[in-house]
């Protein structure tokens, strides 16, 4: 068993000593391995929280290490360092993220000790706050220019959460949940940067880039599934949004009906008149619209009737409580009924247990989404997950 929180893997003794000293000064105990294999051979890695990994080593390279660590010890956070060129470092960074590892940062050698100690101290603060990715940032606030850089450097990545039919358990589609793979802050959740994107107007560019990225991946994998994208109200002020999306979908030979734009009740109602033009033209071009977090906003039934939507998503707070809270159950039942009467599909979000999944079938909901099926995942994991889900359903 390894009982130090930090492990350093580097074949260069001088670098390793330097890193160990910075780590010690940041308040962490560390252990050094010259050869990655020695580290991997130890049976129990549970105490290890952070791995500081050199990418270029003679015995086993950093890329192999990343794959192995992601598989066998996914709880570990990673710091990558290397003297090789920035593009390889960047590719390794992408790989780590695709494998679902939490990346604290990348350091190009030679680096200033402060950069390493900052990554370690940030980790400590986030960790002490009890959060994984820390809604509480130790660090300076995210700036507009940082967000702009993220756009240019393609640091914004779609993760996908599956949706299945409650009639026959078939996979129908995926909701896109945006992540920011920040070079030094780690993997950021939308809550941490969408508000800034909305304030600065960058949300329009971000959403268009995201949809293009999603369309490219969909055509790469030949997916016929639907894909649901969360939209901020401001994006609908782009009058040529329907035309822009049409161009993207033609380019990748996708059908517009595969795209479902999700908008929250509150957002639509605030900008109803301005958005209605755009929303209607999107529908006319065959794109679908969905009302997200239904039950938390303040739309009237008349407005709901006016909107050209095809789907309603019941807010997950009601789904999670419906087993033991009569009022929550009543809301779920009523929204299902309402959706049916209006001819809309109804999606239950936040389905965390098999019991709730079964109950929703009895209640007549159409589609389920939630941790019971899967957490959001990178595109590369989708095919494996589908296989896993089908096997599970076949063995029932
Ligand atoms: O898993 P999760 O933390 O990803 O999502 C948190 C919230 O962020 C959700 O309410 C979701 O609607 C919102 N969100 C996720 N991706 C996007 C996006 O691409 N654009 C906008 N506007 N909101 C998003
Ligand atoms: O607001 P919107 O519905 O777009 O947000 C979806 C959010 O809910 C995302 O943050 C997503 O990661 C999260 N989520 C998805 N499924 C579940 C679930 O089963 N349980 C919980 N607690 N959160 C979920
Ligand atoms: Mn959503």
XYZ file of C-alpha atoms and ligand atoms in Angstrom:
445
model
C 0.000 0.000 0.000
C 1.141 3.448 -0.891
C 0.316 5.968 1.751
C 1.488 9.246 0.322
C -1.107 11.544 -1.282
C 1.252 12.578 -4.094
C 3.237 10.362 -6.441
C 5.843 11.657 -8.855
C 6.806 9.589 -11.887
C 9.798 10.910 -13.786
C 12.949 9.242 -15.078
C 14.949 12.400 -14.526
C 16.192 12.429 -10.945
C 16.983 16.144 -10.876
C 13.482 17.083 -11.987
C 11.940 14.633 -9.555
C 13.890 16.146 -6.647
C 12.793 19.598 -7.641
C 9.140 18.533 -7.897
C 9.323 16.667 -4.583
C 10.666 19.762 -2.864
C 7.899 22.014 -4.276
C 5.348 19.400 -3.257
C 6.728 19.281 0.289
C 6.624 23.061 0.561
C 2.985 22.953 -0.549
C 2.237 20.703 2.408
C 2.085 17.273 0.741
C 4.081 14.132 1.302
C 5.246 12.513 -1.873
C 6.971 9.452 -3.193
C 9.036 9.248 -6.344
C 9.281 6.484 -8.929
C 11.845 6.510 -11.710
C 9.890 3.885 -13.587
C 6.127 4.076 -14.010
C 5.785 0.301 -13.854
C 7.033 0.170 -10.295
C 4.255 2.514 -9.344
C 1.608 0.546 -11.236
C 2.775 -2.730 -9.678
C 1.806 -1.653 -6.196
C -1.505 -3.278 -5.400
C -3.243 -0.574 -3.438
C -3.272 3.024 -4.632
C -6.210 4.294 -2.607
C -4.185 6.804 -0.592
C -2.741 8.393 -3.699
C -4.693 11.496 -4.678
C -2.431 13.232 -7.152
C -0.096 11.826 -9.784
C 2.548 14.140 -11.240
C 3.544 12.441 -14.434
C 6.310 13.006 -16.934
C 5.174 12.097 -20.443
C 8.450 10.883 -21.902
C 10.032 7.971 -20.156
C 12.059 5.072 -21.511
C 10.309 2.103 -19.866
C 6.644 2.985 -20.170
C 5.418 6.198 -21.669
C 3.068 8.690 -20.129
C 0.276 7.892 -22.581
C 0.229 4.247 -21.528
C 0.298 5.383 -17.933
C -2.739 7.613 -18.492
C -4.716 4.738 -19.946
C -3.782 2.467 -17.073
C -4.453 5.037 -14.371
C -7.869 5.911 -15.870
C -8.780 2.254 -15.852
C -7.441 1.130 -12.496
C -7.422 4.268 -10.332
C -9.897 6.780 -11.741
C -10.049 8.671 -8.425
C -6.562 10.092 -9.045
C -6.084 13.680 -10.203
C -3.357 14.230 -12.737
C -0.656 16.817 -13.366
C 1.193 16.312 -16.645
C 4.653 17.651 -17.357
C 6.977 17.379 -20.259
C 9.808 19.023 -22.108
C 8.413 18.001 -25.483
C 6.451 20.303 -27.655
C 3.212 21.883 -26.620
C 1.049 20.064 -29.164
C 1.954 16.627 -27.768
C 1.303 17.869 -24.285
C -2.034 19.132 -25.521
C -2.912 15.811 -27.140
C -2.045 13.960 -23.929
C -4.196 16.401 -22.047
C -7.144 15.627 -24.330
C -6.584 11.945 -23.891
C -6.611 12.206 -20.106
C -9.883 14.102 -20.245
C -11.467 11.710 -22.725
C -10.608 8.933 -20.321
C -12.491 10.802 -17.636
C -9.485 11.675 -15.487
C -9.455 14.905 -13.557
C -6.605 16.964 -14.901
C -5.272 19.615 -12.547
C -2.941 21.130 -15.109
C -0.126 20.713 -17.600
C 3.375 22.034 -17.072
C 5.839 22.515 -19.839
C 9.399 22.103 -18.608
C 11.130 24.128 -17.372
C 8.461 25.642 -15.193
C 8.446 27.985 -12.246
C 7.853 26.242 -8.885
C 4.944 28.611 -8.181
C 2.975 27.107 -11.048
C 3.169 23.635 -9.559
C 2.469 24.744 -6.030
C -0.572 26.671 -7.235
C -2.058 23.518 -8.804
C -1.447 21.590 -5.590
C -2.870 24.293 -3.342
C -5.957 24.673 -5.556
C -6.544 20.964 -5.271
C -6.241 21.185 -1.509
C -8.708 24.054 -1.246
C -11.272 22.392 -3.498
C -10.843 19.199 -1.594
C -11.201 20.754 1.805
C -14.348 22.514 0.596
C -15.751 19.025 0.015
C -16.424 19.573 -3.663
C -14.813 17.546 -6.378
C -14.443 20.188 -8.973
C -15.056 22.835 -6.380
C -17.798 25.277 -7.019
C -15.619 27.347 -4.719
C -12.612 28.513 -6.562
C -9.525 29.223 -4.650
C -8.363 31.134 -7.606
C -8.996 34.387 -9.309
C -12.312 34.780 -11.105
C -12.587 33.517 -14.650
C -12.148 36.385 -17.069
C -13.754 37.103 -20.405
C -10.423 36.737 -22.217
C -9.902 33.317 -20.657
C -13.269 32.267 -22.010
C -12.376 33.647 -25.427
C -9.167 31.613 -25.352
C -11.203 28.532 -24.526
C -13.181 29.089 -27.707
C -10.100 29.577 -29.857
C -8.267 26.611 -28.345
C -11.315 24.350 -28.431
C -11.223 23.658 -24.711
C -15.009 23.361 -24.510
C -16.135 19.753 -24.823
C -19.517 18.110 -25.122
C -20.332 15.313 -22.687
C -23.363 13.177 -23.457
C -26.018 11.722 -21.174
C -28.295 9.039 -22.645
C -32.070 9.035 -22.895
C -34.050 5.823 -23.379
C -37.611 4.952 -24.315
C -39.772 3.869 -21.389
C -41.890 1.862 -23.844
C -39.199 -0.482 -25.125
C -35.922 0.526 -23.388
C -34.332 1.513 -26.704
C -31.746 4.271 -26.712
C -33.322 7.334 -28.316
C -30.885 10.144 -27.817
C -28.408 12.066 -25.697
C -28.362 15.389 -23.883
C -25.219 17.460 -24.364
C -23.718 18.802 -21.155
C -20.877 21.188 -21.730
C -17.535 20.888 -19.940
C -14.536 23.201 -20.024
C -11.209 21.427 -19.923
C -9.256 24.307 -18.519
C -5.451 24.031 -18.789
C -4.829 24.966 -15.161
C -8.176 24.984 -13.365
C -9.143 21.448 -14.359
C -12.500 20.270 -15.643
C -15.146 22.947 -15.114
C -18.915 22.477 -14.916
C -21.269 24.777 -16.860
C -22.388 26.547 -13.695
C -18.867 27.903 -13.372
C -18.730 29.659 -16.736
C -22.135 29.804 -18.478
C -23.264 32.845 -16.452
C -20.141 34.748 -17.588
C -20.701 33.563 -21.162
C -24.228 34.948 -20.992
C -23.151 38.281 -19.515
C -20.467 38.801 -22.139
C -22.555 37.590 -25.075
C -19.959 34.883 -25.811
C -22.682 32.293 -25.282
C -23.739 32.704 -28.921
C -20.360 31.724 -30.302
C -19.974 29.004 -27.699
C -23.334 27.440 -28.549
C -22.682 27.534 -32.299
C -19.221 26.010 -31.898
C -20.700 23.353 -29.610
C -23.428 22.380 -32.078
C -20.897 22.146 -34.910
C -18.683 19.916 -32.749
C -21.636 17.707 -31.822
C -22.762 17.436 -35.461
C -19.234 16.428 -36.507
C -19.096 13.695 -33.869
C -22.595 12.490 -34.766
C -21.656 12.068 -38.396
C -18.290 10.470 -37.496
C -20.080 7.781 -35.488
C -23.009 7.583 -37.911
C -25.445 8.092 -35.060
C -29.149 8.255 -35.798
C -29.946 9.260 -32.213
C -31.347 12.636 -31.285
C -29.085 15.105 -29.555
C -30.419 17.691 -27.111
C -28.528 20.932 -26.586
C -29.214 23.427 -23.779
C -29.740 26.917 -25.141
C -29.570 30.220 -23.327
C -32.356 32.600 -24.321
C -29.865 35.101 -25.776
C -28.926 32.696 -28.556
C -32.424 33.004 -30.008
C -31.783 36.692 -30.615
C -29.544 35.598 -33.507
C -32.074 36.044 -36.248
C -30.224 33.801 -38.681
C -29.835 30.958 -36.159
C -32.206 28.679 -38.125
C -30.190 29.222 -41.320
C -26.832 28.724 -39.583
C -27.975 25.459 -38.021
C -29.396 24.309 -41.325
C -26.001 24.820 -42.981
C -24.242 22.803 -40.276
C -26.744 19.959 -40.503
C -26.517 19.815 -44.292
C -22.716 19.813 -44.113
C -22.717 16.728 -41.885
C -25.665 15.011 -43.617
C -27.803 14.973 -40.513
C -31.539 15.342 -40.300
C -32.718 18.521 -38.522
C -35.165 16.432 -36.479
C -32.138 14.900 -34.737
C -31.456 18.205 -32.995
C -33.548 19.128 -29.973
C -32.967 22.601 -28.577
C -33.704 22.768 -24.854
C -34.780 25.991 -23.311
C -35.914 26.631 -19.752
C -39.383 27.917 -19.049
C -38.066 30.970 -17.289
C -35.779 31.920 -20.146
C -38.473 31.588 -22.813
C -41.004 33.566 -20.874
C -38.638 36.466 -20.311
C -37.943 36.838 -24.002
C -41.103 35.341 -25.400
C -41.903 37.881 -28.067
C -38.325 38.278 -29.285
C -37.700 34.528 -29.404
C -40.980 33.427 -30.863
C -39.972 34.451 -34.391
C -36.748 32.469 -34.213
C -38.314 29.480 -32.431
C -41.063 29.205 -35.001
C -38.646 29.292 -37.934
C -36.479 26.640 -36.268
C -39.512 24.381 -36.061
C -40.390 25.064 -39.681
C -36.940 23.872 -40.699
C -37.527 20.634 -38.802
C -35.483 21.235 -35.627
C -37.179 20.241 -32.378
C -37.735 22.296 -29.259
C -38.018 21.145 -25.680
C -38.967 22.894 -22.437
C -36.344 22.074 -19.806
C -36.764 22.006 -16.006
C -40.541 22.075 -16.419
C -42.367 22.884 -13.213
C -39.842 25.348 -11.833
C -40.639 28.378 -14.002
C -43.742 30.419 -14.400
C -45.227 29.738 -17.795
C -48.958 29.869 -18.032
C -50.824 27.130 -19.784
C -51.762 29.536 -22.554
C -48.121 30.323 -23.247
C -47.247 26.652 -23.182
C -49.912 26.127 -25.806
C -48.519 28.953 -27.995
C -44.954 27.670 -28.006
C -43.984 25.435 -30.898
C -42.405 22.773 -28.638
C -42.350 19.031 -29.172
C -41.206 17.885 -25.739
C -41.443 18.690 -22.036
C -38.754 17.695 -19.512
C -40.007 17.294 -15.958
C -37.590 18.883 -13.518
C -35.561 16.306 -11.630
C -36.437 17.603 -8.182
C -39.928 16.111 -8.640
C -38.652 12.833 -10.066
C -36.159 12.308 -7.245
C -38.816 12.879 -4.567
C -41.756 11.070 -6.141
C -41.250 7.834 -4.203
C -41.893 9.366 -0.816
C -43.430 12.794 -1.482
C -47.109 12.764 -2.493
C -47.065 16.312 -3.863
C -44.040 15.632 -6.047
C -45.763 12.518 -7.366
C -48.916 14.524 -8.100
C -46.888 17.044 -10.101
C -45.197 14.274 -12.100
C -48.558 12.634 -12.854
C -50.129 15.941 -13.869
C -47.288 17.008 -16.138
C -47.368 13.613 -17.892
C -51.098 14.013 -18.432
C -50.738 17.572 -19.668
C -47.946 16.679 -22.074
C -50.005 13.829 -23.513
C -53.056 16.046 -23.999
C -50.917 18.594 -25.823
C -49.314 15.892 -27.925
C -45.790 16.420 -26.556
C -43.247 13.818 -25.516
C -42.454 13.843 -21.836
C -38.948 13.227 -20.509
C -38.261 12.384 -16.859
C -34.873 13.720 -15.755
C -32.923 12.662 -12.671
C -33.945 8.983 -12.787
C -31.520 7.530 -10.267
C -33.011 4.142 -9.376
C -34.552 1.172 -11.066
C -37.624 1.598 -8.888
C -38.277 5.093 -10.205
C -37.607 3.923 -13.751
C -40.311 1.215 -13.315
C -42.743 3.619 -11.693
C -42.395 6.052 -14.608
C -43.311 3.268 -17.031
C -46.514 2.697 -15.037
C -47.255 6.420 -15.069
C -46.924 6.568 -18.851
C -43.866 8.836 -19.224
C -42.133 8.471 -22.595
C -38.421 8.928 -21.984
C -36.027 8.528 -19.055
C -32.691 10.214 -18.367
C -30.524 10.046 -15.247
C -27.764 8.356 -13.304
C -29.673 5.042 -13.329
C -28.844 4.904 -17.032
C -25.521 6.731 -17.024
C -23.685 9.885 -16.078
C -22.632 12.261 -18.854
C -19.763 10.731 -20.904
C -17.444 11.718 -23.774
C -18.525 10.712 -27.303
C -15.974 7.889 -27.477
C -17.707 6.029 -24.657
C -21.187 6.098 -26.160
C -20.950 2.903 -28.219
C -19.651 0.882 -25.275
C -22.369 2.207 -23.056
C -25.093 1.294 -25.563
C -23.736 -2.242 -25.693
C -23.722 -2.412 -21.909
C -27.294 -1.086 -21.685
C -28.584 -3.539 -24.290
C -26.938 -6.456 -22.492
C -28.490 -5.342 -19.243
C -31.962 -5.091 -20.792
C -31.607 -8.437 -22.593
C -30.740 -10.219 -19.357
C -33.854 -8.915 -17.571
O -24.125 18.370 -15.527
P -24.393 19.665 -15.433
O -23.595 20.241 -14.299
O -23.614 19.578 -16.688
O -25.229 20.890 -16.043
C -25.546 21.989 -15.271
C -26.440 22.964 -16.006
O -25.754 23.582 -17.056
C -27.704 22.352 -16.585
O -28.790 23.063 -16.025
C -27.604 22.609 -18.049
O -28.866 23.031 -18.538
C -26.578 23.723 -18.174
N -25.809 23.537 -19.399
C -25.077 22.455 -19.736
N -24.528 22.603 -20.955
C -24.939 23.807 -21.416
C -24.734 24.526 -22.644
O -24.076 24.079 -23.582
N -25.315 25.767 -22.754
C -26.084 26.287 -21.765
N -26.625 27.472 -21.956
N -26.302 25.643 -20.602
C -25.750 24.407 -20.431
O -30.900 21.763 -16.126
P -30.613 20.551 -16.932
O -31.780 19.608 -16.903
O -30.107 20.797 -18.300
O -29.433 19.854 -16.149
C -29.137 18.527 -16.083
C -28.219 18.406 -14.897
O -28.576 17.307 -14.074
C -26.788 18.196 -15.267
O -26.021 18.872 -14.329
C -26.636 16.688 -15.100
O -25.299 16.312 -14.884
C -27.492 16.434 -13.892
N -28.049 15.096 -13.782
C -28.379 14.267 -14.796
N -28.922 13.108 -14.330
C -28.942 13.230 -12.983
C -29.401 12.347 -11.935
O -29.902 11.241 -12.139
N -29.257 12.818 -10.672
C -28.715 14.040 -10.396
N -28.612 14.382 -9.108
N -28.284 14.868 -11.351
C -28.395 14.482 -12.639
Mn -31.178 20.302 -20.014
